[in-house]
């Protein structure tokens, strides 16, 4: 994350900087430094403390949790320069964004592009205030990488759709209030038969079953829809436009993931790799990491991580107007996933046997957390579209390589 120290010239003198600094210092409780969004835990939301709740409420009221979203819908209404300054000032005092989740990462930006006025008025304010949790209904047991093969069917019943089918890998489905889902409204066409539908998770006929992962956590679900009635006004865009809308949403997701959002970002927080190495491997007479080969590999990792952060910032600075993410997010997503996994592998290697603990005495809480993060991080190159799928996107849409018959 950029810091105020990294800015120069005009940015430091920008009139918005003092406004942001004054508001944050008046509203962010210093006791919350080093803590995190209670709604962002990998294994489900934790109970908010009164201080966390107050911070979420004031940030939601200000709209600065989604700083560039339209002010008339509750967002911050800031331009990109102001949003960057806000991020820098938050980093300066150790403040974190209490507004997040799939509503911010994926659904909200997509609805702003494709939703009608009534849908925006109905759904955006709840996302802005961090009051409504969303989940994603995309993958199915027989439609993962080939998502267009999905079979969940929404039958037209006049003033509502009757939805039947199954989704899998529904992140946070057991805690979500609502689901944005790709469903089939026409069985005669593959891509053109898909529509984008909003489903209440407490509707009759919706059932979730958590999936336990190798890390011991259960952030994903199987989700079943049995004769679920969904009002026609919950259709985003038009029938058959779901593939277009769903693909756009994935670009927003990859853009967020490549920037260290979500759980990948949390894995990169806290103690640095050099600090861990010095603790577990010791230092030489000059205070350097004792193992020269390990030191070289850590330096390369730190360089990659810093170069990636600077590339992300440059991309943000070069963005024009309100243009959203492009196919280039596939590159960023792949690189971000590799760096996140490289860090976890390095930490496990550095910690040796202390990095392989699952439970029991002889391990610190941080050591056990590192082991589980390492295991959980194997999913980073899968969710949001696997590395292989991103490589296909890069080859076709960026490099211009076409399939050869």
CSV table of C-alpha atoms in Angstrom, one decimal, residues 111-348:
chain,number,residue,atom,x,y,z
A,111,UNK,CA,-24.4,-3.1,-10.9
A,112,UNK,CA,-23.3,0.5,-11.4
A,113,UNK,CA,-22.6,-0.3,-15.0
A,114,UNK,CA,-25.5,-2.6,-15.9
A,115,UNK,CA,-28.2,-2.1,-13.3
A,116,UNK,CA,-31.3,0.1,-13.7
A,117,UNK,CA,-31.9,3.1,-11.4
A,118,UNK,CA,-34.3,1.2,-9.2
A,119,UNK,CA,-31.8,-1.6,-8.7
A,120,UNK,CA,-29.0,0.8,-7.9
A,121,UNK,CA,-31.2,2.6,-5.4
A,122,UNK,CA,-32.2,-0.6,-3.8
A,123,UNK,CA,-28.8,-2.4,-3.5
A,124,UNK,CA,-25.9,0.1,-3.6
A,125,UNK,CA,-26.6,2.0,-0.3
A,126,UNK,CA,-26.5,-1.3,1.7
A,127,UNK,CA,-23.1,-2.2,0.2
A,128,UNK,CA,-21.8,1.3,0.8
A,129,UNK,CA,-22.7,1.1,4.5
A,130,UNK,CA,-21.4,-2.5,4.9
A,131,UNK,CA,-24.8,-3.7,6.0
A,132,UNK,CA,-25.5,-6.3,3.3
A,133,UNK,CA,-23.4,-9.4,2.5
A,134,UNK,CA,-23.3,-10.7,-1.0
A,135,UNK,CA,-22.1,-14.1,-2.4
A,136,UNK,CA,-21.5,-15.3,-5.9
A,137,UNK,CA,-23.5,-18.1,-7.7
A,138,UNK,CA,-21.3,-19.0,-10.7
A,139,UNK,CA,-19.5,-22.4,-10.6
A,140,UNK,CA,-21.5,-25.7,-10.6
A,141,UNK,CA,-20.4,-29.3,-10.1
A,142,UNK,CA,-20.3,-29.7,-13.9
A,143,UNK,CA,-19.5,-26.1,-14.9
A,144,UNK,CA,-16.2,-24.8,-13.4
A,145,UNK,CA,-13.7,-23.7,-16.0
A,146,UNK,CA,-16.3,-24.2,-18.7
A,147,UNK,CA,-18.7,-21.9,-16.8
A,148,UNK,CA,-20.9,-21.5,-19.9
A,149,UNK,CA,-22.1,-25.1,-19.4
A,150,UNK,CA,-24.0,-24.1,-16.3
A,151,UNK,CA,-27.4,-25.8,-15.9
A,152,UNK,CA,-29.1,-23.9,-13.0
A,153,UNK,CA,-32.4,-23.0,-14.7
A,154,UNK,CA,-34.7,-20.0,-14.2
A,155,UNK,CA,-38.1,-20.8,-15.7
A,156,UNK,CA,-40.2,-17.9,-16.7
A,157,UNK,CA,-43.5,-18.0,-14.7
A,158,UNK,CA,-44.9,-14.6,-15.7
A,159,UNK,CA,-44.0,-12.2,-12.9
A,160,UNK,CA,-41.3,-14.3,-11.4
A,161,UNK,CA,-38.7,-16.9,-12.3
A,162,UNK,CA,-38.7,-20.4,-10.7
A,163,UNK,CA,-35.1,-21.3,-10.1
A,164,UNK,CA,-33.8,-24.9,-9.7
A,165,UNK,CA,-30.2,-26.1,-9.7
A,166,UNK,CA,-27.0,-26.2,-7.7
A,167,UNK,CA,-23.9,-24.0,-7.3
A,168,UNK,CA,-20.6,-24.9,-5.7
A,169,UNK,CA,-17.7,-23.0,-4.2
A,170,UNK,CA,-20.1,-20.3,-3.1
A,171,UNK,CA,-17.8,-18.1,-1.0
A,172,UNK,CA,-19.4,-17.1,2.2
A,173,UNK,CA,-22.8,-18.4,1.1
A,174,UNK,CA,-23.7,-19.5,4.6
A,175,UNK,CA,-23.4,-16.0,5.9
A,176,UNK,CA,-24.6,-14.0,2.9
A,177,UNK,CA,-27.9,-12.0,2.6
A,178,UNK,CA,-28.1,-12.1,-1.1
A,179,UNK,CA,-26.6,-13.9,-4.1
A,180,UNK,CA,-25.7,-12.6,-7.6
A,181,UNK,CA,-26.0,-15.6,-9.9
A,182,UNK,CA,-25.7,-16.7,-13.4
A,183,UNK,CA,-28.6,-18.9,-14.5
A,184,UNK,CA,-29.9,-20.4,-17.7
A,185,UNK,CA,-33.1,-18.9,-19.1
A,186,UNK,CA,-32.8,-20.5,-22.5
A,187,UNK,CA,-31.6,-24.1,-22.9
A,188,UNK,CA,-31.3,-23.9,-26.7
A,189,UNK,CA,-28.3,-21.5,-26.6
A,190,UNK,CA,-25.0,-21.9,-24.6
A,191,UNK,CA,-23.7,-18.4,-23.9
A,192,UNK,CA,-26.7,-16.4,-25.1
A,193,UNK,CA,-29.0,-18.5,-22.9
A,194,UNK,CA,-27.5,-17.2,-19.7
A,195,UNK,CA,-28.9,-14.4,-17.5
A,196,UNK,CA,-27.8,-12.5,-14.4
A,197,UNK,CA,-30.2,-12.8,-11.5
A,198,UNK,CA,-30.3,-11.6,-7.9
A,199,UNK,CA,-31.5,-14.1,-5.3
A,200,UNK,CA,-32.3,-13.6,-1.6
A,201,UNK,CA,-30.4,-16.2,0.4
A,202,UNK,CA,-33.3,-16.5,2.9
A,203,UNK,CA,-35.8,-17.3,0.2
A,204,UNK,CA,-37.7,-20.5,0.6
A,205,UNK,CA,-35.9,-23.3,-1.3
A,206,UNK,CA,-32.3,-22.0,-0.8
A,207,UNK,CA,-30.0,-24.3,1.1
A,208,UNK,CA,-26.3,-24.1,1.8
A,209,UNK,CA,-23.8,-26.8,2.9
A,210,UNK,CA,-20.3,-25.6,4.0
A,211,UNK,CA,-17.3,-27.4,2.4
A,212,UNK,CA,-14.4,-28.1,4.7
A,213,UNK,CA,-11.0,-27.3,3.1
A,214,UNK,CA,-7.5,-28.7,3.7
A,215,UNK,CA,-6.7,-25.7,5.8
A,216,UNK,CA,-9.5,-26.7,8.2
A,217,UNK,CA,-11.7,-23.7,7.2
A,218,UNK,CA,-15.1,-23.7,5.5
A,219,UNK,CA,-15.4,-20.4,3.6
A,220,UNK,CA,-17.1,-22.1,0.7
A,221,UNK,CA,-20.5,-23.8,0.2
A,222,UNK,CA,-22.5,-26.0,-2.0
A,223,UNK,CA,-25.7,-24.0,-2.6
A,224,UNK,CA,-29.0,-25.7,-3.7
A,225,UNK,CA,-32.0,-23.9,-5.3
A,226,UNK,CA,-35.2,-25.9,-5.2
A,227,UNK,CA,-38.3,-24.1,-6.7
A,228,UNK,CA,-37.0,-20.7,-5.6
A,229,UNK,CA,-39.3,-17.9,-6.6
A,230,UNK,CA,-37.3,-14.8,-7.8
A,231,UNK,CA,-39.2,-11.6,-8.8
A,232,UNK,CA,-38.6,-10.5,-12.4
A,233,UNK,CA,-37.3,-7.1,-11.2
A,234,UNK,CA,-34.2,-9.0,-9.9
A,235,UNK,CA,-33.0,-9.6,-13.5
A,236,UNK,CA,-30.0,-7.4,-14.2
A,237,UNK,CA,-29.8,-6.3,-17.8
A,238,UNK,CA,-31.9,-8.3,-20.2
A,239,UNK,CA,-32.4,-12.0,-20.6
A,240,UNK,CA,-29.4,-13.6,-22.4
A,241,UNK,CA,-27.0,-10.8,-21.3
A,242,UNK,CA,-25.7,-12.7,-18.3
A,243,UNK,CA,-22.5,-13.9,-20.0
A,244,UNK,CA,-21.5,-10.3,-20.8
A,245,UNK,CA,-22.4,-9.1,-17.4
A,246,UNK,CA,-20.8,-12.0,-15.6
A,247,UNK,CA,-17.6,-11.7,-17.5
A,248,UNK,CA,-17.4,-8.0,-16.7
A,249,UNK,CA,-17.9,-8.8,-13.0
A,250,UNK,CA,-14.9,-11.3,-13.1
A,251,UNK,CA,-12.7,-8.5,-14.4
A,252,UNK,CA,-13.7,-6.4,-11.4
A,253,UNK,CA,-12.9,-9.4,-9.1
A,254,UNK,CA,-9.5,-10.0,-10.7
A,255,UNK,CA,-8.7,-6.3,-10.4
A,256,UNK,CA,-9.5,-6.4,-6.7
A,257,UNK,CA,-7.6,-9.7,-6.1
A,258,UNK,CA,-4.5,-8.5,-8.0
A,259,UNK,CA,-4.4,-5.5,-5.7
A,260,UNK,CA,-4.2,-7.7,-2.6
A,261,UNK,CA,-7.8,-7.5,-1.7
A,262,UNK,CA,-9.6,-10.2,0.2
A,263,UNK,CA,-7.8,-13.0,1.9
A,264,UNK,CA,-4.8,-12.9,-0.3
A,265,UNK,CA,-4.2,-9.4,1.0
A,266,UNK,CA,-4.5,-10.6,4.6
A,267,UNK,CA,-2.0,-13.3,4.1
A,268,UNK,CA,0.5,-10.6,3.1
A,269,UNK,CA,-0.1,-8.6,6.2
A,270,UNK,CA,2.0,-8.5,9.4
A,271,UNK,CA,5.5,-9.6,9.9
A,272,UNK,CA,7.8,-9.4,6.8
A,273,UNK,CA,9.7,-12.3,5.3
A,274,UNK,CA,13.1,-10.8,6.2
A,275,UNK,CA,11.9,-10.4,9.8
A,276,UNK,CA,10.8,-14.0,10.0
A,277,UNK,CA,14.1,-15.2,8.5
A,278,UNK,CA,16.2,-13.3,11.0
A,279,UNK,CA,14.1,-14.7,13.8
A,280,UNK,CA,14.3,-18.4,12.7
A,281,UNK,CA,17.6,-18.5,10.8
A,282,UNK,CA,19.7,-15.9,12.7
A,283,UNK,CA,22.0,-13.1,11.4
A,284,UNK,CA,25.7,-12.8,10.5
A,285,UNK,CA,28.2,-10.4,12.0
A,286,UNK,CA,26.8,-7.6,9.8
A,287,UNK,CA,23.2,-8.1,10.8
A,288,UNK,CA,22.2,-9.8,7.6
A,289,UNK,CA,20.2,-13.1,7.2
A,290,UNK,CA,22.8,-15.7,7.9
A,291,UNK,CA,22.0,-18.1,5.0
A,292,UNK,CA,23.4,-16.4,1.9
A,293,UNK,CA,21.3,-18.4,-0.6
A,294,UNK,CA,18.1,-17.8,1.4
A,295,UNK,CA,19.0,-14.1,1.6
A,296,UNK,CA,19.3,-13.9,-2.2
A,297,UNK,CA,15.9,-15.6,-2.8
A,298,UNK,CA,14.2,-13.3,-0.2
A,299,UNK,CA,15.7,-10.2,-1.9
A,300,UNK,CA,14.3,-11.4,-5.2
A,301,UNK,CA,10.9,-12.0,-3.7
A,302,UNK,CA,10.9,-8.5,-2.1
A,303,UNK,CA,11.9,-7.0,-5.4
A,304,UNK,CA,9.1,-8.8,-7.2
A,305,UNK,CA,6.6,-7.7,-4.6
A,306,UNK,CA,7.7,-4.1,-4.7
A,307,UNK,CA,7.7,-4.0,-8.5
A,308,UNK,CA,4.2,-5.5,-8.5
A,309,UNK,CA,3.0,-2.8,-6.1
A,310,UNK,CA,4.4,-0.1,-8.2
A,311,UNK,CA,2.9,-1.5,-11.4
A,312,UNK,CA,-0.5,-1.6,-9.8
A,313,UNK,CA,-0.1,2.0,-8.7
A,314,UNK,CA,1.0,3.0,-12.2
A,315,UNK,CA,-1.9,1.3,-13.7
A,316,UNK,CA,-4.3,3.1,-11.4
A,317,UNK,CA,-2.6,6.5,-12.2
A,318,UNK,CA,-2.9,5.8,-16.0
A,319,UNK,CA,-6.6,4.9,-15.8
A,320,UNK,CA,-8.6,7.4,-17.8
A,321,UNK,CA,-12.0,8.8,-16.6
A,322,UNK,CA,-14.3,6.1,-15.2
A,323,UNK,CA,-13.0,3.3,-17.4
A,324,UNK,CA,-13.2,0.0,-15.6
A,325,UNK,CA,-10.8,-2.9,-15.5
A,326,UNK,CA,-9.7,-4.6,-18.7
A,327,UNK,CA,-8.4,-8.0,-19.7
A,328,UNK,CA,-5.0,-6.9,-18.3
A,329,UNK,CA,-6.4,-7.8,-14.9
A,330,UNK,CA,-5.7,-11.4,-15.8
A,331,UNK,CA,-2.0,-10.6,-15.9
A,332,UNK,CA,-2.2,-8.8,-12.5
A,333,UNK,CA,-4.2,-11.6,-11.0
A,334,UNK,CA,-1.7,-14.3,-12.0
A,335,UNK,CA,1.3,-12.3,-10.8
A,336,UNK,CA,-0.3,-11.5,-7.5
A,337,UNK,CA,-1.2,-15.1,-7.0
A,338,UNK,CA,2.4,-16.2,-7.6
A,339,UNK,CA,3.8,-13.6,-5.3
A,340,UNK,CA,1.4,-14.5,-2.5
A,341,UNK,CA,2.2,-18.2,-2.8
A,342,UNK,CA,5.9,-17.6,-3.1
A,343,UNK,CA,5.8,-15.7,0.2
A,344,UNK,CA,4.0,-18.5,2.0
A,345,UNK,CA,6.4,-21.1,0.6
A,346,UNK,CA,9.4,-19.0,1.8
A,347,UNK,CA,7.9,-18.6,5.3
A,348,UNK,CA,7.3,-22.3,5.6
